[in-house]
CSV table of C-alpha atoms in Angstrom, one decimal:
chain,number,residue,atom,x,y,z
Q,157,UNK,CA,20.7,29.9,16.4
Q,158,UNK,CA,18.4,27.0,16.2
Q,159,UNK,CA,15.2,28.3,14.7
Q,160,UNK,CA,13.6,25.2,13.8
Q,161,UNK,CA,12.4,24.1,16.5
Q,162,UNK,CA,9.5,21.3,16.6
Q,163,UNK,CA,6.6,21.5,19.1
Q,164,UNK,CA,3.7,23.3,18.8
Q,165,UNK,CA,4.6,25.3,15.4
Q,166,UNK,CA,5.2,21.7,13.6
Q,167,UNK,CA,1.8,20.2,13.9
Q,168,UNK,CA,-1.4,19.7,11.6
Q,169,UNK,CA,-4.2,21.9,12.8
Q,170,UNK,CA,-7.2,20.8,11.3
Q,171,UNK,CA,-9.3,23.2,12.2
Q,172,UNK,CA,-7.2,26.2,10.5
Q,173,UNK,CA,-7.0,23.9,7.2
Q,174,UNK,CA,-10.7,23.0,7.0
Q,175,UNK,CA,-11.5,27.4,7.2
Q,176,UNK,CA,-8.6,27.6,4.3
Q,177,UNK,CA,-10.4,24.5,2.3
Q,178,UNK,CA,-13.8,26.4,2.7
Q,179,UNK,CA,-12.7,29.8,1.8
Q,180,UNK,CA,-10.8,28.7,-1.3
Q,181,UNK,CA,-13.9,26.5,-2.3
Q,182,UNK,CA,-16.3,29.7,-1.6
Q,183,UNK,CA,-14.0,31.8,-3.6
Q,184,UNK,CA,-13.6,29.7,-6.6
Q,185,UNK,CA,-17.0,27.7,-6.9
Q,186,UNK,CA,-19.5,29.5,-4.4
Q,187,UNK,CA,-22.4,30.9,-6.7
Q,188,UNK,CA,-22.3,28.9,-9.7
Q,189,UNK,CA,-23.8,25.5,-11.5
Q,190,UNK,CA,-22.0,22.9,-12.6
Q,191,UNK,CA,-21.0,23.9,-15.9
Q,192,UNK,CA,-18.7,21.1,-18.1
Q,193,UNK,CA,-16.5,23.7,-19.9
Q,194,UNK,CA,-15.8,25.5,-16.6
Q,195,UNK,CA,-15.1,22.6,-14.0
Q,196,UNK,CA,-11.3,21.9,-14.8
Q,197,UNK,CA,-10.8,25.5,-13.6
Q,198,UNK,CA,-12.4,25.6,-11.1
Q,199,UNK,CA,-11.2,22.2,-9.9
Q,200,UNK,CA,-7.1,23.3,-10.2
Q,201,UNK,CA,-8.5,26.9,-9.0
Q,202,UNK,CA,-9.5,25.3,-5.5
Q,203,UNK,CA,-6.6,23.4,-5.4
Q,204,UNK,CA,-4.0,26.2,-6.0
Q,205,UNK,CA,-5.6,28.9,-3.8
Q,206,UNK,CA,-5.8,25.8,-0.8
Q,207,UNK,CA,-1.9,25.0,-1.4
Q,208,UNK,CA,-0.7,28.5,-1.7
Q,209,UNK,CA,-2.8,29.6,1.4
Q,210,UNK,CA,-1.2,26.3,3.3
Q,211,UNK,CA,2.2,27.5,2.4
Q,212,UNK,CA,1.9,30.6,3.8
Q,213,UNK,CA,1.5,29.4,7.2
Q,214,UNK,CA,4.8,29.0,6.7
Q,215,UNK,CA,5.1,25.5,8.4
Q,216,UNK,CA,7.7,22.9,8.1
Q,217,UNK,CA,5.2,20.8,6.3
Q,218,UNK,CA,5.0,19.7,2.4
Q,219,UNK,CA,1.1,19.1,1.2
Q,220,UNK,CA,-0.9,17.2,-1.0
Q,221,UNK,CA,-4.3,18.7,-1.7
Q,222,UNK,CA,-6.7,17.0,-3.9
Q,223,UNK,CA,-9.9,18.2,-5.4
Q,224,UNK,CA,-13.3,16.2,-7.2
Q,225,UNK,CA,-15.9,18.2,-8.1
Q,226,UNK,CA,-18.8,16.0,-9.5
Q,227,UNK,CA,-22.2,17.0,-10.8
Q,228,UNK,CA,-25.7,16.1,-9.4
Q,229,UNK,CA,-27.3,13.4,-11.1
Q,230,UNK,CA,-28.4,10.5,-8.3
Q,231,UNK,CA,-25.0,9.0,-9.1
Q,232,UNK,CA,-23.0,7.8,-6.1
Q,233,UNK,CA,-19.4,8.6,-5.4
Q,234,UNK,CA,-17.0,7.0,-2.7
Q,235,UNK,CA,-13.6,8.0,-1.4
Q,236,UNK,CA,-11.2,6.3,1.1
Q,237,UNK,CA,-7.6,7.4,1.6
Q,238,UNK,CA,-5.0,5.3,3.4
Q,239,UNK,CA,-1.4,7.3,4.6
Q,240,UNK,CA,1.7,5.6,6.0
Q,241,UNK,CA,3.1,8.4,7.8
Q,242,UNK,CA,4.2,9.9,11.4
Q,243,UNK,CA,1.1,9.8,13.4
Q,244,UNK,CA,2.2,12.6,15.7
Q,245,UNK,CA,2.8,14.9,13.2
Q,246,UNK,CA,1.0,14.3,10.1
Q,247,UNK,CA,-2.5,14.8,9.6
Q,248,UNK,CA,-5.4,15.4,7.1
Q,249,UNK,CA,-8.5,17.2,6.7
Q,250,UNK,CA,-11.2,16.4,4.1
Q,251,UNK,CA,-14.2,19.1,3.5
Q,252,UNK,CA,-17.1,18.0,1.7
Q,253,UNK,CA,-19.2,21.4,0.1
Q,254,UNK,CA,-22.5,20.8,-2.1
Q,255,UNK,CA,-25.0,23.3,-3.9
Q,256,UNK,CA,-28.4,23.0,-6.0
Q,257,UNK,CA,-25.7,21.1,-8.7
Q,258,UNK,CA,-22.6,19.7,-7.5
Q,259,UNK,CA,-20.6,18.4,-4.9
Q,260,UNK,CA,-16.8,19.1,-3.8
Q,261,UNK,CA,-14.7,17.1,-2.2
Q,262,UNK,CA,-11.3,18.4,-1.2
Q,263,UNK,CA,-8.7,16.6,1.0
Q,264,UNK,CA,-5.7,18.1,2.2
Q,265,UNK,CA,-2.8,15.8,3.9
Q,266,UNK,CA,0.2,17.5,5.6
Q,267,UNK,CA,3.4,15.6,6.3
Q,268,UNK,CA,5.8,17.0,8.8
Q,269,UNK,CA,9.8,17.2,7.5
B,223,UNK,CA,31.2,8.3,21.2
B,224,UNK,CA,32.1,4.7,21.3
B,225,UNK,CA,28.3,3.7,21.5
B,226,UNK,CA,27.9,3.9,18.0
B,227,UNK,CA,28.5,0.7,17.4
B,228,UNK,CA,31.2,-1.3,16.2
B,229,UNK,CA,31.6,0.7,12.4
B,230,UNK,CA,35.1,2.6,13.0
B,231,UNK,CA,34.9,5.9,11.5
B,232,UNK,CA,31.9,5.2,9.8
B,233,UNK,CA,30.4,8.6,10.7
B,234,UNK,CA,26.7,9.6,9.7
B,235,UNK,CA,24.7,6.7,7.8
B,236,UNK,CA,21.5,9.0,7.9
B,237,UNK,CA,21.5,9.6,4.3
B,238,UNK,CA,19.2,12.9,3.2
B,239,UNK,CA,18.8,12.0,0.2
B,240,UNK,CA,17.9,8.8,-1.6
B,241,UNK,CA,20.1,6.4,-3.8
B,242,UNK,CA,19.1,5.6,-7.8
B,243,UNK,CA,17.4,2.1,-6.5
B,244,UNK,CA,15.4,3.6,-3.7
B,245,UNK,CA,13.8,6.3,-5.6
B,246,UNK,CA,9.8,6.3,-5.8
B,247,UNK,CA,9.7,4.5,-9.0
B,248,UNK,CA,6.1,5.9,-10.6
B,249,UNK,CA,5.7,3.5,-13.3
B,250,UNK,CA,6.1,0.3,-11.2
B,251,UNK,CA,3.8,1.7,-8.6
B,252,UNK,CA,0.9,2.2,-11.3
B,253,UNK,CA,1.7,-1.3,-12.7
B,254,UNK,CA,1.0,-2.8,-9.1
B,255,UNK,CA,-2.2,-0.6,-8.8
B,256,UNK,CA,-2.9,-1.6,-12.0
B,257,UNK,CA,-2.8,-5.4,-11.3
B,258,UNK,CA,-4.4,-4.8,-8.0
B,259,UNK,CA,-7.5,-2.4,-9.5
B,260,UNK,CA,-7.9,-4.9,-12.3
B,261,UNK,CA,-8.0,-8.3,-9.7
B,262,UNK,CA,-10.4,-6.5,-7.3
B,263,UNK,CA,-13.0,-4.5,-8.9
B,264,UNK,CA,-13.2,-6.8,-12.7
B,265,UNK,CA,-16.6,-8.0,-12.1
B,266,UNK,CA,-18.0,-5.8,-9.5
B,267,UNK,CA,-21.4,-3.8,-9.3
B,268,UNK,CA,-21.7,-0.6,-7.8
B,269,UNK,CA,-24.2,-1.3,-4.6
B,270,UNK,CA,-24.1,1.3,-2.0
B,271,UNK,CA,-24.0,-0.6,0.7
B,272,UNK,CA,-21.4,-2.4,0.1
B,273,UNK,CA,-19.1,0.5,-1.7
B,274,UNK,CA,-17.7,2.3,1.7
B,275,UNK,CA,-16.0,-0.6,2.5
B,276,UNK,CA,-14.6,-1.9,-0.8
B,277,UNK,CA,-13.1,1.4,-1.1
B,278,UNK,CA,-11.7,1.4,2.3
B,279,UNK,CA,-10.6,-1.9,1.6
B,280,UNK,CA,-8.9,-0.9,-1.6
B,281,UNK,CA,-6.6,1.8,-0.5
B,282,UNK,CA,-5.5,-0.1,2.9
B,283,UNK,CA,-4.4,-3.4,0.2
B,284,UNK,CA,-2.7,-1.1,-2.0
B,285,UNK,CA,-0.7,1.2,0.8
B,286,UNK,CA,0.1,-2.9,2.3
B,287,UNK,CA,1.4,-4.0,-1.0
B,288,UNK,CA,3.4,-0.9,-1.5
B,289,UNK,CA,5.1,-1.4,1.8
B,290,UNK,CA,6.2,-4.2,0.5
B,291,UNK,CA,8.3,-2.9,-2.5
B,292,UNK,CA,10.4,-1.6,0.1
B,293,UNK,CA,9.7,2.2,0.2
B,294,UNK,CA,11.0,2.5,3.6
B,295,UNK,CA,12.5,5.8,4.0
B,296,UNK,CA,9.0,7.2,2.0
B,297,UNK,CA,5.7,8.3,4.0
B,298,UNK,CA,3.2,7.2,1.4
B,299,UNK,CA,-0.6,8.4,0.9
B,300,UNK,CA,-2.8,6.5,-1.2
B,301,UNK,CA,-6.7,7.7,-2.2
B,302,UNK,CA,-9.3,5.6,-3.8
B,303,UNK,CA,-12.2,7.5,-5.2
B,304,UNK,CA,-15.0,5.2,-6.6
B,305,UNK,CA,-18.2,6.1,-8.6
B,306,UNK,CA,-21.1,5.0,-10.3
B,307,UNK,CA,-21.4,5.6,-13.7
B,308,UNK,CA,-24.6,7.4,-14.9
B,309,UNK,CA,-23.5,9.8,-17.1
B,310,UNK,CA,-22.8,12.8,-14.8
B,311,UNK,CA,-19.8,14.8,-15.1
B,312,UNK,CA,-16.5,14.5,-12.7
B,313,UNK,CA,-13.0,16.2,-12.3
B,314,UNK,CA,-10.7,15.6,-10.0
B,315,UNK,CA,-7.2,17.7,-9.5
B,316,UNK,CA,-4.3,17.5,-7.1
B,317,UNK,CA,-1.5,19.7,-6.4
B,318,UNK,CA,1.2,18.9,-4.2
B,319,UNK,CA,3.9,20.7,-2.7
B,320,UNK,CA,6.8,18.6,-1.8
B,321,UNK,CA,10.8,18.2,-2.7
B,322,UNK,CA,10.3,17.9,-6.4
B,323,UNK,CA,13.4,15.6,-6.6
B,324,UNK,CA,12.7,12.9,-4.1
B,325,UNK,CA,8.8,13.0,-3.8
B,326,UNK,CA,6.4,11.8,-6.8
B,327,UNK,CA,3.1,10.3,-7.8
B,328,UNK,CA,1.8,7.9,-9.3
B,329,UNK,CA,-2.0,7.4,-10.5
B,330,UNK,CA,-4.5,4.9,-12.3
B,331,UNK,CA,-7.9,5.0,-13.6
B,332,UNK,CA,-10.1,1.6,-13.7
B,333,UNK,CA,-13.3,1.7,-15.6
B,334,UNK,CA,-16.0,-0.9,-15.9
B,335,UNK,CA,-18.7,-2.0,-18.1
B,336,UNK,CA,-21.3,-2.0,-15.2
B,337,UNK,CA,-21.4,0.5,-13.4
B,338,UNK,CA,-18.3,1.7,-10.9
B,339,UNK,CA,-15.3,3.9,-12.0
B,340,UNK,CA,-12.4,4.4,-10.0
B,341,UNK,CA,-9.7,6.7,-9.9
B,342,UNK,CA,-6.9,6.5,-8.1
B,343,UNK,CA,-3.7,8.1,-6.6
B,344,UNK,CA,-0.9,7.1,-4.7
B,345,UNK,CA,1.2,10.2,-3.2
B,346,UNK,CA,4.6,9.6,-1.4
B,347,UNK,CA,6.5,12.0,-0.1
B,348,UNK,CA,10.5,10.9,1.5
B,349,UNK,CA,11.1,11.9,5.6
């Protein structure tokens, strides 16, 4: 029986990523100021609740999910990202989340197998 | 089955796997985004308006070049995130989840005396 079967089940919907991005950034960061001693956690926290709630979709896809959390000061910050990949089937989806004292920036890329 | 080509008995040349020499090498990736980091941003002043494309620039050069050291069965994603240097805090993380044995990463941090900072990470992942 051939079960895996590309189509509609094997392709990068960004919109169901970006709610999983949002929710995991809510969950982990949501009330609080920036706060030196905390922001590694929180930073691999956002990243781990993203990529485990991505793998339960339980698509033929592996992930990358990257995370920068910096703090309010006037400072600017700049990201580009450039991918080689399937254009059919691969996508990304990069969520940018701010309070009163910091900014997050998380981009998730899915590459089909 | 004879439109195969002319390779008798060859059978399947779609290899799943890669060989030793066309592994993702990590440490001769960073040494090219090393070189390339350190050519393109040595004297260079963070100005807003021209930082979008600089970065974009960055990251398409450095996905170029590394199509050129002959990754060709890997899918590669490379991310350039540059900032200004003014004392405020920043972490970044990544986690990926890929075939541990093929796929791999490789990453660099640039920093200079002005005012710009770059981090930077090149993901690839084998199809």
């Amino acid at each position: 029986m051939d079960e895996f079967q590309s189509g509609e089940e094997a392709s990068f919907v960004v919109d169901e990523v970006s709610s999983i991005i949002k929710e995991a950034i809510e969950g982990a960061i949501g009330g609080n100021a920036y706060q030196h001693s905390k922001v590694n956690q929180w930073t691999t926290g956002v990243v781990e609740q993203t990529l485990s709630q991505l793998t339960k979709l339980g698509k033929p896809f592996k992930y990358i999910v990257t995370c920068v959390i910096m703090q309010k000061n006037g400072a600017g910050l700049h990201t580009a990202s450039s991918c080689f990949w399937d254009n059919s089937s691969d996508g990304t989806c990069t969520v940018r989340w701010e309070n009163k004292t910091m900014y997050c920036i998380v981009s998730a890329f899915g590459l089909a197998i | 089955m004879g439109e195969l080509g002319p390779d008798d008995g060859a059978g399947n040349t779609y290899s799943l796997r890669p060989g030793l020499q066309h592994r993702f090498k990590s440490s001769s990736v960073k040494e090219c985004i090393h070189v390339i980091l350190k050519e393109k941003l040595a004297n260079v002043q963070y100005n807003p308006e021209e930082m979008p494309e600089l970065t974009k620039s960055l990251s398409e050069t450095i996905k170029d070049r590394l199509k050129e050291e002959g990754y060709d069965r890997y899918k590669m994603v490379v991310q350039v995130v540059i900032g200004e240097q003014r004392g405020e805090g920043v972490n970044m993380a990544a986690r990926c989840f890929w075939d541990a044995d093929t796929d791999s990463c490789a990453h660099d941090v640039f920093m200079n005396v002005g005012r710009g900072s770059t981090r930077h990470k090149v993901f690839s992942v084998l199809f």
